[in-house]
């Protein structure tokens, strides 16, 4: 690794390599090394997380960069069982950017903050010369109050079942087809949404939660692969039970993608104690953005640190960490 | 009962687990009293991908052995050509346009991805026709289309060239790297130590070329061919058809993928290719130079030929391959990916050494991605 | 090699010799320059890198699906018999 390429931002193998070799090396500490969606600090009382948003286009079917910036950070907090409370945001704006667009982005941020009952308490604005950034980058950081402690991707065991909260890949597919040069159209919408209300419902109903993770870049396969390594287990997935919408399937067929590697922004993976799995499903399905929640697999020791996909005709294969830049295939 | 065909049937019907299981059983029944191994080469990377993704070797009768063929156009791209693309992309006045698969392929200096990180204007398109838009938007630049692919993809490049000529577009050039299937198949069966008993014929190459291009293999080489679609049911049905040929002592050319493949193929596409391109030799990475296995622009279209226009800056030296890499053996069926010392250790999809690891349909890459369970 | 996908023709534009195809709810324009037979709205075509390469023969596809169904049924019947003869 001599120079940083786009592959280093894919949420997959190269991304992890860069983080480990450069950042972990320098910043190493016990909290960081737990490698969770948000850091749990102050004796387990608070959760802290940060995320930057560089999506292009800024406005896309189902959301915009503003909504994304709030959901992203709030969801990371929710994944640690925390209620998002205080956020900071900073804007890096390219000169020439239209104020009306900025207003519209800020409005969607406001709307999404309300859904999480969180507030922005500090911010920063920088304007840079044309070409220094692509229109607008946003960073948000957030502090949440931990309502349910002990959630960790390092504690998954054979007592858990694996669930996914809805059909996967909608965000990744939506962004990809809105790119220049792809020229596809569909009714597909990003799944971008706030997950705290769902997590809150699970906590209120006393569900035994082992781990939660939102399947952002790198998609479902990245989350599962991170989990099997962190908890030293094998996760066996029943391929047919992974919910995928027809449109996402269509995009995958056309461009040669795997839905399991596509990004999500309002879809999370759950490791839940076996006895609570069916109840979890029932609770999740009450929510509009989790109607297709599904139990997709179990935890075993068959191939530790590997994710296995079982086909419906008796074959199995490993589901690998996504690698490389996401590119349309002709082959 | 006449049923109307739904689009979904064209996908799900040919991926149906019950049908896959049924063909597995039929193959077992046929092979019950057959005591030899049948080595089937799937020529095409698309088949390799299907076979590995669906784990077919795990359920298929052990008398069936797959030999993974050279039919992945980016895998067999010699390093020199990748180096040419790399060099072209670094020219100030050039926008290098290619199809997605090419971006990651490493040459001796790096991949196009690396060139882009260095500031080169490298773009991938879903369709060659998208070059027209890029050319219109960048009149001060030369758009070089780095054209790759087998027979399937060749006519699309020619259709673009036709539009370029028709509309007198001055800033699109072509670097042609198109290749053809029968010549490389012949080169493999001509090798003395080859292990190939039969061929699974490529699906979409045959849509364009017709199944006629495989006639010589049963006739002259005594090797049965079944042209197969890419869905798992297509593949397993084709294997069943090959097995029947062996059991019944037949050596024939058959087509399983009849819903799109004809004997003559797409004549209009073939004529378009003939109009603009001429056959030339091509060096297949991992196999060697094969006469008449590639295409080049005809003399009368030389002003569109990036190789001539940029002759001065294009690299002329042959690039070296890693000696321990067993891609040549893998492509001729002598070795499997797991037999290679580099496999999975030095050579991985993120850092491919040999051609078979380069694209997701190369044999090594497919093994790496899906096949670890076979260890 | 050569990822090509079955799609359905939604509309045809004679001026640009192109059509709009649908692949499970995803639409794209595809060029018809390589098609040497008559195509109409509702036909199934095989799409490769933005081009329709060929029409898909519906009768043949249906025939295959029918054969598959028969094979499955025959094998199931055979297994039933074998189980009975035990």
PDB file of C-alpha atoms in Angstrom, chain A residues 16-158:
ATOM      1  CA  UNK A  16      -9.625  -2.212   7.134  1.00  0.00           C
ATOM      2  CA  UNK A  17      -6.006  -2.545   6.106  1.00  0.00           C
ATOM      3  CA  UNK A  18      -5.603   1.213   5.883  1.00  0.00           C
ATOM      4  CA  UNK A  19      -7.279   1.745   9.252  1.00  0.00           C
ATOM      5  CA  UNK A  20      -5.192  -0.908  10.972  1.00  0.00           C
ATOM      6  CA  UNK A  21      -1.845  -0.051   9.470  1.00  0.00           C
ATOM      7  CA  UNK A  22      -2.069   3.704   9.719  1.00  0.00           C
ATOM      8  CA  UNK A  23      -4.642   4.815  12.261  1.00  0.00           C
ATOM      9  CA  UNK A  24      -4.789   2.015  14.823  1.00  0.00           C
ATOM     10  CA  UNK A  25      -1.049   1.925  14.825  1.00  0.00           C
ATOM     11  CA  UNK A  26      -0.840   5.533  15.921  1.00  0.00           C
ATOM     12  CA  UNK A  27      -3.941   5.899  18.086  1.00  0.00           C
ATOM     13  CA  UNK A  28      -4.045   2.483  19.734  1.00  0.00           C
ATOM     14  CA  UNK A  29      -6.001   2.229  23.003  1.00  0.00           C
ATOM     15  CA  UNK A  30      -8.324  -0.213  24.643  1.00  0.00           C
ATOM     16  CA  UNK A  31     -11.575   1.518  23.682  1.00  0.00           C
ATOM     17  CA  UNK A  32     -10.612   2.021  20.039  1.00  0.00           C
ATOM     18  CA  UNK A  33      -9.513  -1.582  19.722  1.00  0.00           C
ATOM     19  CA  UNK A  34     -12.958  -2.862  20.627  1.00  0.00           C
ATOM     20  CA  UNK A  35     -13.858  -1.778  17.096  1.00  0.00           C
ATOM     21  CA  UNK A  36     -17.544  -1.052  17.732  1.00  0.00           C
ATOM     22  CA  UNK A  37     -19.892   1.274  15.851  1.00  0.00           C
ATOM     23  CA  UNK A  38     -19.572   3.791  18.693  1.00  0.00           C
ATOM     24  CA  UNK A  39     -17.127   3.992  21.592  1.00  0.00           C
ATOM     25  CA  UNK A  40     -18.645   3.349  25.004  1.00  0.00           C
ATOM     26  CA  UNK A  41     -16.987   5.680  27.513  1.00  0.00           C
ATOM     27  CA  UNK A  42     -17.299   7.034  31.058  1.00  0.00           C
ATOM     28  CA  UNK A  43     -17.764   3.663  32.701  1.00  0.00           C
ATOM     29  CA  UNK A  44     -20.372   2.569  30.214  1.00  0.00           C
ATOM     30  CA  UNK A  45     -22.660   5.564  30.605  1.00  0.00           C
ATOM     31  CA  UNK A  46     -22.027   7.321  27.312  1.00  0.00           C
ATOM     32  CA  UNK A  47     -21.483   6.384  23.698  1.00  0.00           C
ATOM     33  CA  UNK A  48     -19.505   8.552  21.270  1.00  0.00           C
ATOM     34  CA  UNK A  49     -19.259   8.339  17.505  1.00  0.00           C
ATOM     35  CA  UNK A  50     -18.226  10.347  14.454  1.00  0.00           C
ATOM     36  CA  UNK A  51     -18.782  10.037  10.719  1.00  0.00           C
ATOM     37  CA  UNK A  52     -18.109  12.086   7.588  1.00  0.00           C
ATOM     38  CA  UNK A  53     -20.405  12.226   4.591  1.00  0.00           C
ATOM     39  CA  UNK A  54     -19.167  12.720   1.053  1.00  0.00           C
ATOM     40  CA  UNK A  55     -21.977  11.227  -0.973  1.00  0.00           C
ATOM     41  CA  UNK A  56     -22.454  12.133  -4.616  1.00  0.00           C
ATOM     42  CA  UNK A  57     -25.050  13.112  -5.731  1.00  0.00           C
ATOM     43  CA  UNK A  58     -26.033  15.190  -2.686  1.00  0.00           C
ATOM     44  CA  UNK A  59     -29.731  14.601  -3.318  1.00  0.00           C
ATOM     45  CA  UNK A  60     -30.921  11.096  -4.178  1.00  0.00           C
ATOM     46  CA  UNK A  61     -34.090   9.068  -4.132  1.00  0.00           C
ATOM     47  CA  UNK A  62     -35.218   8.663  -0.536  1.00  0.00           C
ATOM     48  CA  UNK A  63     -32.867  11.112   1.182  1.00  0.00           C
ATOM     49  CA  UNK A  64     -30.102  13.681   0.874  1.00  0.00           C
ATOM     50  CA  UNK A  65     -26.674  14.191   2.421  1.00  0.00           C
ATOM     51  CA  UNK A  66     -28.257  16.055   5.379  1.00  0.00           C
ATOM     52  CA  UNK A  67     -30.558  13.238   6.414  1.00  0.00           C
ATOM     53  CA  UNK A  68     -27.699  10.829   5.872  1.00  0.00           C
ATOM     54  CA  UNK A  69     -25.389  12.842   8.128  1.00  0.00           C
ATOM     55  CA  UNK A  70     -27.834  12.698  11.036  1.00  0.00           C
ATOM     56  CA  UNK A  71     -28.914   9.074  10.514  1.00  0.00           C
ATOM     57  CA  UNK A  72     -25.326   7.906  10.151  1.00  0.00           C
ATOM     58  CA  UNK A  73     -24.114   9.169  13.492  1.00  0.00           C
ATOM     59  CA  UNK A  74     -27.372   8.576  15.405  1.00  0.00           C
ATOM     60  CA  UNK A  75     -27.556   5.014  14.076  1.00  0.00           C
ATOM     61  CA  UNK A  76     -23.995   4.304  15.168  1.00  0.00           C
ATOM     62  CA  UNK A  77     -24.970   5.396  18.697  1.00  0.00           C
ATOM     63  CA  UNK A  78     -28.196   3.388  18.607  1.00  0.00           C
ATOM     64  CA  UNK A  79     -26.196   0.287  17.643  1.00  0.00           C
ATOM     65  CA  UNK A  80     -24.540   0.469  21.065  1.00  0.00           C
ATOM     66  CA  UNK A  81     -27.920   0.659  22.785  1.00  0.00           C
ATOM     67  CA  UNK A  82     -27.535   4.402  23.273  1.00  0.00           C
ATOM     68  CA  UNK A  83     -30.074   7.184  22.871  1.00  0.00           C
ATOM     69  CA  UNK A  84     -28.578   9.896  20.594  1.00  0.00           C
ATOM     70  CA  UNK A  85     -28.541  13.187  22.515  1.00  0.00           C
ATOM     71  CA  UNK A  86     -25.988  15.800  21.486  1.00  0.00           C
ATOM     72  CA  UNK A  87     -24.479  16.160  18.041  1.00  0.00           C
ATOM     73  CA  UNK A  88     -21.894  18.436  16.490  1.00  0.00           C
ATOM     74  CA  UNK A  89     -21.680  19.103  12.803  1.00  0.00           C
ATOM     75  CA  UNK A  90     -19.134  20.661  10.519  1.00  0.00           C
ATOM     76  CA  UNK A  91     -19.588  21.671   6.925  1.00  0.00           C
ATOM     77  CA  UNK A  92     -16.860  21.910   4.320  1.00  0.00           C
ATOM     78  CA  UNK A  93     -18.355  23.816   1.411  1.00  0.00           C
ATOM     79  CA  UNK A  94     -16.945  24.366  -2.067  1.00  0.00           C
ATOM     80  CA  UNK A  95     -17.139  27.982  -3.193  1.00  0.00           C
ATOM     81  CA  UNK A  96     -20.038  28.582  -5.543  1.00  0.00           C
ATOM     82  CA  UNK A  97     -22.387  26.236  -3.717  1.00  0.00           C
ATOM     83  CA  UNK A  98     -25.999  27.408  -3.746  1.00  0.00           C
ATOM     84  CA  UNK A  99     -27.356  28.599  -0.410  1.00  0.00           C
ATOM     85  CA  UNK A 100     -30.850  27.334  -1.250  1.00  0.00           C
ATOM     86  CA  UNK A 101     -29.471  23.811  -1.565  1.00  0.00           C
ATOM     87  CA  UNK A 102     -27.648  24.202   1.709  1.00  0.00           C
ATOM     88  CA  UNK A 103     -30.888  25.310   3.317  1.00  0.00           C
ATOM     89  CA  UNK A 104     -32.745  22.331   2.024  1.00  0.00           C
ATOM     90  CA  UNK A 105     -29.993  20.005   3.334  1.00  0.00           C
ATOM     91  CA  UNK A 106     -30.060  21.656   6.753  1.00  0.00           C
ATOM     92  CA  UNK A 107     -33.836  21.303   6.861  1.00  0.00           C
ATOM     93  CA  UNK A 108     -33.651  17.572   6.375  1.00  0.00           C
ATOM     94  CA  UNK A 109     -31.053  17.439   9.136  1.00  0.00           C
ATOM     95  CA  UNK A 110     -33.487  19.247  11.408  1.00  0.00           C
ATOM     96  CA  UNK A 111     -36.279  16.822  10.586  1.00  0.00           C
ATOM     97  CA  UNK A 112     -34.128  13.785  11.260  1.00  0.00           C
ATOM     98  CA  UNK A 113     -32.801  15.230  14.534  1.00  0.00           C
ATOM     99  CA  UNK A 114     -36.404  15.492  15.731  1.00  0.00           C
ATOM    100  CA  UNK A 115     -36.980  11.810  15.033  1.00  0.00           C
ATOM    101  CA  UNK A 116     -34.048  10.986  17.271  1.00  0.00           C
ATOM    102  CA  UNK A 117     -34.949  13.663  19.805  1.00  0.00           C
ATOM    103  CA  UNK A 118     -31.349  14.891  19.542  1.00  0.00           C
ATOM    104  CA  UNK A 119     -29.898  18.383  19.132  1.00  0.00           C
ATOM    105  CA  UNK A 120     -26.923  19.989  17.435  1.00  0.00           C
ATOM    106  CA  UNK A 121     -24.898  21.744  20.141  1.00  0.00           C
ATOM    107  CA  UNK A 122     -21.797  22.873  18.288  1.00  0.00           C
ATOM    108  CA  UNK A 123     -20.698  23.301  14.708  1.00  0.00           C
ATOM    109  CA  UNK A 124     -18.105  24.559  12.281  1.00  0.00           C
ATOM    110  CA  UNK A 125     -18.160  25.937   8.742  1.00  0.00           C
ATOM    111  CA  UNK A 126     -15.318  26.064   6.235  1.00  0.00           C
ATOM    112  CA  UNK A 127     -15.479  27.291   2.671  1.00  0.00           C
ATOM    113  CA  UNK A 128     -12.744  26.039   0.340  1.00  0.00           C
ATOM    114  CA  UNK A 129     -11.723  27.050  -3.219  1.00  0.00           C
ATOM    115  CA  UNK A 130     -13.403  25.394  -6.169  1.00  0.00           C
ATOM    116  CA  UNK A 131     -12.151  21.865  -6.722  1.00  0.00           C
ATOM    117  CA  UNK A 132     -10.930  21.335  -3.139  1.00  0.00           C
ATOM    118  CA  UNK A 133     -14.029  19.311  -2.256  1.00  0.00           C
ATOM    119  CA  UNK A 134     -16.871  17.952  -4.328  1.00  0.00           C
ATOM    120  CA  UNK A 135     -19.614  20.512  -3.513  1.00  0.00           C
ATOM    121  CA  UNK A 136     -20.168  19.697   0.154  1.00  0.00           C
ATOM    122  CA  UNK A 137     -18.788  17.404   2.811  1.00  0.00           C
ATOM    123  CA  UNK A 138     -20.420  17.075   6.238  1.00  0.00           C
ATOM    124  CA  UNK A 139     -19.021  15.616   9.427  1.00  0.00           C
ATOM    125  CA  UNK A 140     -21.199  14.836  12.427  1.00  0.00           C
ATOM    126  CA  UNK A 141     -20.217  13.555  15.856  1.00  0.00           C
ATOM    127  CA  UNK A 142     -22.616  12.522  18.552  1.00  0.00           C
ATOM    128  CA  UNK A 143     -22.923  11.608  22.194  1.00  0.00           C
ATOM    129  CA  UNK A 144     -25.597   9.216  23.373  1.00  0.00           C
ATOM    130  CA  UNK A 145     -26.757   7.933  26.715  1.00  0.00           C
ATOM    131  CA  UNK A 146     -26.397   4.163  26.991  1.00  0.00           C
ATOM    132  CA  UNK A 147     -29.814   2.667  27.800  1.00  0.00           C
ATOM    133  CA  UNK A 148     -28.847  -0.983  27.414  1.00  0.00           C
ATOM    134  CA  UNK A 149     -25.335  -1.940  28.318  1.00  0.00           C
ATOM    135  CA  UNK A 150     -23.207  -4.845  27.268  1.00  0.00           C
ATOM    136  CA  UNK A 151     -23.961  -4.748  23.535  1.00  0.00           C
ATOM    137  CA  UNK A 152     -20.776  -5.789  21.788  1.00  0.00           C
ATOM    138  CA  UNK A 153     -19.656  -7.369  18.555  1.00  0.00           C
ATOM    139  CA  UNK A 154     -17.085  -9.260  20.609  1.00  0.00           C
ATOM    140  CA  UNK A 155     -19.630 -11.327  22.559  1.00  0.00           C
ATOM    141  CA  UNK A 156     -21.550 -13.226  19.865  1.00  0.00           C
ATOM    142  CA  UNK A 157     -21.966 -16.911  20.701  1.00  0.00           C
ATOM    143  CA  UNK A 158     -23.751 -20.054  19.558  1.00  0.00           C
TER     144      UNK A 158
END
